[in-house]
CSV table of N, CA and C in Angstrom, one decimal:
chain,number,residue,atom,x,y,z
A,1,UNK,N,-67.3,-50.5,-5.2
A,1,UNK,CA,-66.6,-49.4,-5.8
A,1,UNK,C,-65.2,-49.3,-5.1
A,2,UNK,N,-64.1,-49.3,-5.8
A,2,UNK,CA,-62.9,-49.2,-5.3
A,2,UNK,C,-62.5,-47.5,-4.8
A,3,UNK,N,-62.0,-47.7,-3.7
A,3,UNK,CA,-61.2,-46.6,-3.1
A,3,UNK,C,-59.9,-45.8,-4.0
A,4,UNK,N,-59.3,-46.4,-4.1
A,4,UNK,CA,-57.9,-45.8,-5.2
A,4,UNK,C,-57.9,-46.5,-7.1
A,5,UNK,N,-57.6,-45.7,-7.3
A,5,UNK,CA,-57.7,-45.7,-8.8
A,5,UNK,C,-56.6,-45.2,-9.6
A,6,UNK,N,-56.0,-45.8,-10.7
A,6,UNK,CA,-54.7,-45.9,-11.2
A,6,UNK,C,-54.6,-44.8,-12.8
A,7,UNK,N,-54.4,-43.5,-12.5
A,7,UNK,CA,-54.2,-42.9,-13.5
A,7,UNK,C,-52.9,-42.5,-14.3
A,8,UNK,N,-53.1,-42.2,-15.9
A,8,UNK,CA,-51.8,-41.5,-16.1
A,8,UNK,C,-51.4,-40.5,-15.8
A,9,UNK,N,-50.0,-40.5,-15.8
A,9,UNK,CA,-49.7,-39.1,-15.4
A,9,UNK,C,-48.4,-39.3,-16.4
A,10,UNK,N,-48.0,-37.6,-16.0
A,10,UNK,CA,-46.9,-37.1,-16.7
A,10,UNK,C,-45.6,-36.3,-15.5
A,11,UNK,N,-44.6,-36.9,-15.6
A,11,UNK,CA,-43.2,-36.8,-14.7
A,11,UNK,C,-42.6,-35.7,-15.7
A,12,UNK,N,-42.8,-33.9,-15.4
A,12,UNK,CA,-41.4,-33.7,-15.8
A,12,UNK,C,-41.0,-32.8,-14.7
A,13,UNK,N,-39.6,-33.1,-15.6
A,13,UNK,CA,-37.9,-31.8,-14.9
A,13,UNK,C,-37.9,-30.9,-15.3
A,14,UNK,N,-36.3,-31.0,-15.2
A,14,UNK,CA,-35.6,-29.6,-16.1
A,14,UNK,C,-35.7,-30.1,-17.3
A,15,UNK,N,-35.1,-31.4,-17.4
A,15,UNK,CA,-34.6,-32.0,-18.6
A,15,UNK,C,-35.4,-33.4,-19.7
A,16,UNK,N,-36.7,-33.2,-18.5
A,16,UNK,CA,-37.0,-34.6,-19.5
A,16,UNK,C,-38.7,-34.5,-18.4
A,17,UNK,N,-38.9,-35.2,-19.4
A,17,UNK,CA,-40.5,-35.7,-19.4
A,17,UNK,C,-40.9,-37.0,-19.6
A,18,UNK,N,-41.4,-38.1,-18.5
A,18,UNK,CA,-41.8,-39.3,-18.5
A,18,UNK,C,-43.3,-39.2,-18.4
A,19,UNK,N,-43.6,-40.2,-18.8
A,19,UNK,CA,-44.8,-41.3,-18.1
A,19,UNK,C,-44.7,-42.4,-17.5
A,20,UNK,N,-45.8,-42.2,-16.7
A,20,UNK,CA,-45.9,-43.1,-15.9
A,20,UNK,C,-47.1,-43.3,-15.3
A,21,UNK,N,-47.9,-44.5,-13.9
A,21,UNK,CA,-49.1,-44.4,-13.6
A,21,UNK,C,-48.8,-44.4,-12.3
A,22,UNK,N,-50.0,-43.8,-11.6
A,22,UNK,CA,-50.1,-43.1,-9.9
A,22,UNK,C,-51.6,-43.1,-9.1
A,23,UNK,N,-51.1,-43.8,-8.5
A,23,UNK,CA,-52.2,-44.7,-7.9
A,23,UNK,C,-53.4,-43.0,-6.9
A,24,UNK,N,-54.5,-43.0,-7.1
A,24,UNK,CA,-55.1,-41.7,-6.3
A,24,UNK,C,-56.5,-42.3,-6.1
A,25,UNK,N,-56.7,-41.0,-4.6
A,25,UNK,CA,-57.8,-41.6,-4.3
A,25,UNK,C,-59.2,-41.3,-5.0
A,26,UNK,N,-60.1,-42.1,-5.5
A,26,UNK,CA,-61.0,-41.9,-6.1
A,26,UNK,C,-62.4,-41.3,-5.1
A,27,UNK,N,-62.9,-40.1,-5.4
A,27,UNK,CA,-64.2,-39.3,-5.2
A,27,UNK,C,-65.5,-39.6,-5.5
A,28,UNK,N,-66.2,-39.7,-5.1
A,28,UNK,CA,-67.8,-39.9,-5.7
A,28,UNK,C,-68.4,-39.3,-5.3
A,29,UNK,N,-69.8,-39.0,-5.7
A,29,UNK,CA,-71.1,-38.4,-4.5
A,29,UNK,C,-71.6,-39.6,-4.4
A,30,UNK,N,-72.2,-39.4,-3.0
A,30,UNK,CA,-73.5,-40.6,-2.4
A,30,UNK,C,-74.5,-39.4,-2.1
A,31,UNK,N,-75.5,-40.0,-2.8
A,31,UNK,CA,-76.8,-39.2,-2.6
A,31,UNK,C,-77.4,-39.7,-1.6
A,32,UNK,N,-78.1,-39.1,-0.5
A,32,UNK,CA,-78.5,-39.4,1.0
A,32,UNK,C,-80.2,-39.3,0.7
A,33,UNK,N,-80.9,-40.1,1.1
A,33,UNK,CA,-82.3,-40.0,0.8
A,33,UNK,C,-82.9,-40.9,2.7
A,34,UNK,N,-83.5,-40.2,3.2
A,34,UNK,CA,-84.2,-40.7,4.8
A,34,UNK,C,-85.6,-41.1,4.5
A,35,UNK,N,-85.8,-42.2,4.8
A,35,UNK,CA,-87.4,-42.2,4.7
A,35,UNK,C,-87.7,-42.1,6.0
A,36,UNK,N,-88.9,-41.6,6.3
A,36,UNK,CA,-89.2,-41.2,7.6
A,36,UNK,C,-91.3,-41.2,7.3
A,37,UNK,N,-91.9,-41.9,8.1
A,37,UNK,CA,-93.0,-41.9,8.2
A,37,UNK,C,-93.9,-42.3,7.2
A,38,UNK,N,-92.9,-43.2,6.1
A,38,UNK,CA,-93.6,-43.6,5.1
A,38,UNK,C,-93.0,-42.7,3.6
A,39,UNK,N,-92.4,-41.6,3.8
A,39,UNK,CA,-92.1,-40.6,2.8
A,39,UNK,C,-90.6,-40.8,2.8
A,40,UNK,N,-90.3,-40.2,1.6
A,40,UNK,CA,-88.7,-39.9,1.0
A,40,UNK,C,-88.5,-38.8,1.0
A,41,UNK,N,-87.3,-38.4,1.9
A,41,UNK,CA,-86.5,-37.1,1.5
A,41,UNK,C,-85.2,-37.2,1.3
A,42,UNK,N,-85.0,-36.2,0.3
A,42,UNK,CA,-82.9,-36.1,0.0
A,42,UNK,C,-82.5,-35.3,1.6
A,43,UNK,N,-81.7,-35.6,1.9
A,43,UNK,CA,-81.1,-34.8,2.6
A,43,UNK,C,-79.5,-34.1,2.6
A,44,UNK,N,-79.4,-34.6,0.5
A,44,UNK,CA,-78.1,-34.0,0.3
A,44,UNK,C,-77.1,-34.9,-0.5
A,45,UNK,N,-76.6,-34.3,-0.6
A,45,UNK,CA,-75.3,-35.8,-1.6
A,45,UNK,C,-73.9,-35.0,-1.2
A,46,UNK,N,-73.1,-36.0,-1.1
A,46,UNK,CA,-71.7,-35.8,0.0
A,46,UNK,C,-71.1,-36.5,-1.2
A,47,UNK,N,-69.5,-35.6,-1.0
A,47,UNK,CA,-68.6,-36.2,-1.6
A,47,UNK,C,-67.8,-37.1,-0.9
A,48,UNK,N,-67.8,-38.3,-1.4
A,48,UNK,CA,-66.6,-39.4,-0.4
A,48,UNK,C,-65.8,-40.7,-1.3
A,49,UNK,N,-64.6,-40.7,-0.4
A,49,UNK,CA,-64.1,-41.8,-0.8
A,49,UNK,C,-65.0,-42.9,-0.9
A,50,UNK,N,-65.2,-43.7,-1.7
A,50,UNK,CA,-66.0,-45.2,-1.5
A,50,UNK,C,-65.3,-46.2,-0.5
A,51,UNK,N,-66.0,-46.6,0.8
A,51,UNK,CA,-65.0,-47.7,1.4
A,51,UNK,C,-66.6,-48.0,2.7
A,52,UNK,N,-66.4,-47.0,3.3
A,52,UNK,CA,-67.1,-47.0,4.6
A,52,UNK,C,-68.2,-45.9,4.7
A,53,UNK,N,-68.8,-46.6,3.6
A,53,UNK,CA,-70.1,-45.8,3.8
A,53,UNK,C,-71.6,-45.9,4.7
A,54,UNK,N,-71.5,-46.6,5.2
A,54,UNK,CA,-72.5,-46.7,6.2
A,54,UNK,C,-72.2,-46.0,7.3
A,55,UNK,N,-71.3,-46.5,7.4
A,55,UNK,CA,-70.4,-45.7,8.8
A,55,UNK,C,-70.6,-43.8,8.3
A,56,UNK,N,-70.3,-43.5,7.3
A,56,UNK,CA,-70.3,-41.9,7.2
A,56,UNK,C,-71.6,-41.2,6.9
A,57,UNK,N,-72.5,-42.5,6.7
A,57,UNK,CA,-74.2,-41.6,6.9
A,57,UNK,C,-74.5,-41.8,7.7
A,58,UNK,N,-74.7,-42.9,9.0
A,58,UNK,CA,-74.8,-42.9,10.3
A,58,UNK,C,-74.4,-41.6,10.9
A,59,UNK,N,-72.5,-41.2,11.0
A,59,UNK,CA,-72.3,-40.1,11.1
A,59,UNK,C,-72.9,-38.6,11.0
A,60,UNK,N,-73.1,-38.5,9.4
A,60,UNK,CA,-73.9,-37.3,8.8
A,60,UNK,C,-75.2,-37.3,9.3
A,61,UNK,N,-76.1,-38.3,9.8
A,61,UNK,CA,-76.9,-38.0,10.3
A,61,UNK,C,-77.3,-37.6,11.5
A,62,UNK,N,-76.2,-38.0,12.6
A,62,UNK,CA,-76.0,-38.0,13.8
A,62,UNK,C,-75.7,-36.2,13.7
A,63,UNK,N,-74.4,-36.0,12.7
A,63,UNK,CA,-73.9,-34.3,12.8
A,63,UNK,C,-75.1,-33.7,12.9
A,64,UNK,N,-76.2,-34.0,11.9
A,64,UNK,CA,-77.3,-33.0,11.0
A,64,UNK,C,-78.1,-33.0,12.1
A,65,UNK,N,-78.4,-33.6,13.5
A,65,UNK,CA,-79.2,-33.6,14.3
A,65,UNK,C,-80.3,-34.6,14.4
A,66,UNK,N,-80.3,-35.7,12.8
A,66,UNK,CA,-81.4,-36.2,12.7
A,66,UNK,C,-81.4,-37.4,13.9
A,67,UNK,N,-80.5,-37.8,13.9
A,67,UNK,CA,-80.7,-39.2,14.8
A,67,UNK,C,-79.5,-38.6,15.7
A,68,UNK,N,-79.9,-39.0,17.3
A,68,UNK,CA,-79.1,-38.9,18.5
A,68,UNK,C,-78.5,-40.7,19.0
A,69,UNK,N,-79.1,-41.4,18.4
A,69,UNK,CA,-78.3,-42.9,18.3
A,69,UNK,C,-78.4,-43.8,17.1
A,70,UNK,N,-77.8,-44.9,17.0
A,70,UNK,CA,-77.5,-46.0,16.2
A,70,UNK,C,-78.8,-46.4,16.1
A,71,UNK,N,-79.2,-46.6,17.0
A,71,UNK,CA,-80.8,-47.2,17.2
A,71,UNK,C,-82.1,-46.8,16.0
A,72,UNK,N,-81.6,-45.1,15.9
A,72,UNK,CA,-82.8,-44.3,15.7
A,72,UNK,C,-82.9,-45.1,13.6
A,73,UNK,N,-81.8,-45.7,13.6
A,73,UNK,CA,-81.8,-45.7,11.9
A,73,UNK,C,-81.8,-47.6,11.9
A,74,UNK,N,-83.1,-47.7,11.3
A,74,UNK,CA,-83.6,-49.2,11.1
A,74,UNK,C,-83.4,-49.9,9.9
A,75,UNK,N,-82.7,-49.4,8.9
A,75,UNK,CA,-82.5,-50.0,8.0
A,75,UNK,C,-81.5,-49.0,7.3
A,76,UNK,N,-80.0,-49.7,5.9
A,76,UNK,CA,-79.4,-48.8,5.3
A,76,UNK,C,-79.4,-49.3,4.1
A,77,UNK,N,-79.5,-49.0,2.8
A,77,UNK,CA,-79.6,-49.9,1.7
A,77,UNK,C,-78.6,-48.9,0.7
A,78,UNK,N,-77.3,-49.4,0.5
A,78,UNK,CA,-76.2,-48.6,-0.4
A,78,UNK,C,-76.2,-48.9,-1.6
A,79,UNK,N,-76.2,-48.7,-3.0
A,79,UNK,CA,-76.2,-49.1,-4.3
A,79,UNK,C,-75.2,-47.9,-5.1
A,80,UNK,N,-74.3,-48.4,-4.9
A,80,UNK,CA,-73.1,-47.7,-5.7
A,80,UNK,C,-73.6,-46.0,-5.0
A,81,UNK,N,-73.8,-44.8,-5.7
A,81,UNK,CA,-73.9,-43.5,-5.6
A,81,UNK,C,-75.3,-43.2,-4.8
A,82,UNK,N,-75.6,-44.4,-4.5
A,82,UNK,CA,-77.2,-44.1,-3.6
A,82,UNK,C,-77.2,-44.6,-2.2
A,83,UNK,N,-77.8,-44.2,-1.3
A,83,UNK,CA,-78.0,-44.9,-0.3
A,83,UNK,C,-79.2,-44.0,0.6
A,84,UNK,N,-79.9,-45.7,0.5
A,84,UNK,CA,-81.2,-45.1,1.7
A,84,UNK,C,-82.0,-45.1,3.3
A,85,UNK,N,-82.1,-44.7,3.5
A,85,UNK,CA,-81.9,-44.9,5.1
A,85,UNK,C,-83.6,-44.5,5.7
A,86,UNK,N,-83.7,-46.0,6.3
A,86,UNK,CA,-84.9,-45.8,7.2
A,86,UNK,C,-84.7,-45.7,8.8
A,87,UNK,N,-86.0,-44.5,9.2
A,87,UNK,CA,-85.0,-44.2,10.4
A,87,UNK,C,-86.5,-44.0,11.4
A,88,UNK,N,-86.5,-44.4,12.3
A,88,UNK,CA,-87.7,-44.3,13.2
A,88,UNK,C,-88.1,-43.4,14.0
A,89,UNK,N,-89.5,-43.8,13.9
A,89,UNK,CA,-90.3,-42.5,14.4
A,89,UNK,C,-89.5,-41.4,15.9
A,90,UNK,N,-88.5,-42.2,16.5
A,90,UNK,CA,-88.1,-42.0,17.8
A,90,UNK,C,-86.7,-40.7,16.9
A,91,UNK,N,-86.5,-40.6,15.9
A,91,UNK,CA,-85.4,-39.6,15.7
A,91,UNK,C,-86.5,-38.1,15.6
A,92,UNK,N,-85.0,-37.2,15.2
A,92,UNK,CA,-85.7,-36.2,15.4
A,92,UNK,C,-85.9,-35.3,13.9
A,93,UNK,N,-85.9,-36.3,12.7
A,93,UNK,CA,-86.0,-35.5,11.3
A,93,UNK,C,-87.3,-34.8,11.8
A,94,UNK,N,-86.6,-33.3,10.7
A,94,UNK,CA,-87.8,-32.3,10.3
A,94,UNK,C,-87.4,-31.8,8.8
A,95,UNK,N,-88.3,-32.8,7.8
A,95,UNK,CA,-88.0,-31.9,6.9
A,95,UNK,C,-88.1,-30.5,6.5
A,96,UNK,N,-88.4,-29.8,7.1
A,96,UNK,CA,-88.1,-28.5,6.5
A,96,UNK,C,-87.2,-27.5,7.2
A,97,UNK,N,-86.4,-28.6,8.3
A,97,UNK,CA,-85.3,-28.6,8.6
A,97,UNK,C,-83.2,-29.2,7.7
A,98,UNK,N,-84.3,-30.5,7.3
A,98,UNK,CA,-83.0,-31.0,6.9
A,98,UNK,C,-83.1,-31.3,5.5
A,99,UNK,N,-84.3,-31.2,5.1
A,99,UNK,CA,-83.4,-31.4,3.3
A,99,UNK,C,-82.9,-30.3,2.6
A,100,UNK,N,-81.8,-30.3,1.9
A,100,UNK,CA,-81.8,-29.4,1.6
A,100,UNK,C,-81.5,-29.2,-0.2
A,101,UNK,N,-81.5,-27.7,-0.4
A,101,UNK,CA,-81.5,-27.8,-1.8
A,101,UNK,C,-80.8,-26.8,-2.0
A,102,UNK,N,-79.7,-26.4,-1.5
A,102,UNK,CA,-78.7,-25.3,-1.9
A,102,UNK,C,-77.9,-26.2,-3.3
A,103,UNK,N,-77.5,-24.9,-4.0
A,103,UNK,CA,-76.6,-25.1,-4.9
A,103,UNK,C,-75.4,-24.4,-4.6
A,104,UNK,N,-75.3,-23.2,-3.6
A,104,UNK,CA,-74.2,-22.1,-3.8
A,104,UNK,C,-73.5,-22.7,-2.2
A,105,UNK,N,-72.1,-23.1,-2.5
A,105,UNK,CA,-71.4,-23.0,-1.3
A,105,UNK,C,-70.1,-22.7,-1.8
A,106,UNK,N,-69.0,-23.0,-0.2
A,106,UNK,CA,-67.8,-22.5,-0.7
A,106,UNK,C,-67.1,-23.5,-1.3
A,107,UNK,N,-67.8,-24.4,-1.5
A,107,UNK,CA,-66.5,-25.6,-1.6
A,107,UNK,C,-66.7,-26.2,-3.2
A,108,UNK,N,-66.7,-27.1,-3.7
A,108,UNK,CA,-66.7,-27.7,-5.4
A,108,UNK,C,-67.8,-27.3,-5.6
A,109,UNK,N,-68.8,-27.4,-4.8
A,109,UNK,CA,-70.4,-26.8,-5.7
A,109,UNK,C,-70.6,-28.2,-5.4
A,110,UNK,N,-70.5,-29.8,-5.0
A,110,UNK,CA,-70.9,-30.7,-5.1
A,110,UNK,C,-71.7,-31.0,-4.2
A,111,UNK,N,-71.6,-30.6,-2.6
A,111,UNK,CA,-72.6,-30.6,-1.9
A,111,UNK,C,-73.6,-29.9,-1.5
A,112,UNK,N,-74.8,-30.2,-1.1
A,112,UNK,CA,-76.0,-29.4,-1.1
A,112,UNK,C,-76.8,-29.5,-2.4
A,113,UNK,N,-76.2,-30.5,-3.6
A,113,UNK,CA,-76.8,-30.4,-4.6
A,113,UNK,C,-78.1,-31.1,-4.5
A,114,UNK,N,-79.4,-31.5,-5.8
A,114,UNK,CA,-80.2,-32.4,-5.3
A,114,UNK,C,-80.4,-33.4,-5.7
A,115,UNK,N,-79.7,-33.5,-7.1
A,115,UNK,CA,-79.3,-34.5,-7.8
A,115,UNK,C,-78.1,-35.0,-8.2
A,116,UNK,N,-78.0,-36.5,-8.0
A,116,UNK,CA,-76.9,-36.9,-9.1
A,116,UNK,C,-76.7,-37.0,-10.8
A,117,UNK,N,-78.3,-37.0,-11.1
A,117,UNK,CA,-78.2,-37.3,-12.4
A,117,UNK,C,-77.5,-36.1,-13.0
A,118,UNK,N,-77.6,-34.8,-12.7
A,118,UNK,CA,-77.1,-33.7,-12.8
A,118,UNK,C,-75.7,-33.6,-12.9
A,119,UNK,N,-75.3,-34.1,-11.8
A,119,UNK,CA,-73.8,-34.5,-12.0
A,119,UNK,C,-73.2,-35.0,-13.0
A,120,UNK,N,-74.1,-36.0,-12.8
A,120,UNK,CA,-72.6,-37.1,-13.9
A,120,UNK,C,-73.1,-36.7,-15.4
A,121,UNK,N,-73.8,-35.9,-15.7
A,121,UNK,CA,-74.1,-35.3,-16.9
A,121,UNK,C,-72.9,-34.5,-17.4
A,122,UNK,N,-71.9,-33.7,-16.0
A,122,UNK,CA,-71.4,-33.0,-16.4
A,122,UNK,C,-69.9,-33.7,-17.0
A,123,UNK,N,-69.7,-34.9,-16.7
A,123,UNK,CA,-68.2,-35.9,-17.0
A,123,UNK,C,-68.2,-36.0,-18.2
């Protein structure tokens, strides 16, 4: 999935109104799902640039407290808006700590959601 994406736009002045195209960076959600002990949990879907995604669920896991090293996550499997992450007995997930299922925050409403299918229903 490409990072920047080429839309139309519209240039105006005082005096005049063009078109033209403008290169922007393109948004997605990645839905975050941990298996842990044999079981699947969401633990949220993040909005991000597409480019370096391993790297920013490593990260988000590290913030969220689940894992305290690189070690603790044994496998990462990304597929466009998904990505799954196996992570060993030695981290510290608790689900009824870290998944979560908010809808209400301050920001687009995109994160804390629990699905994507939801989303892209709304485009």
């Amino acid at each position: 999935m490409d990072s920047v994406g080429d839309v139309d736009i519209q240039r105006i002045s005082f005096d005049s109104k063009t078109y033209d195209t403008d290169s922007v960076a393109v948004e997605s959600p990645l839905s975050i799902n941990v298996e842990f002990r044999g079981d699947s949990y969401s633990v949220g879907i993040l909005m991000r640039t597409p480019g370096d995604d391993e790297e920013l669920v490593i990260g988000f896991l590290f913030g969220e407290g689940i894992i305290t090293e690189k070690k603790h996550v044994t496998e990462i499997l990304i597929d466009d808006n998904c990505c799954k992450v196996k992570i060993s007995e030695e981290s510290f997930f608790d689900p009824l700590e870290h998944v979560r299922k908010t809808s209400v925050s301050s920001a687009c409403g995109i994160c804390g959601r629990d699905s994507i299918n939801n989303l892209l229903r709304l485009q």
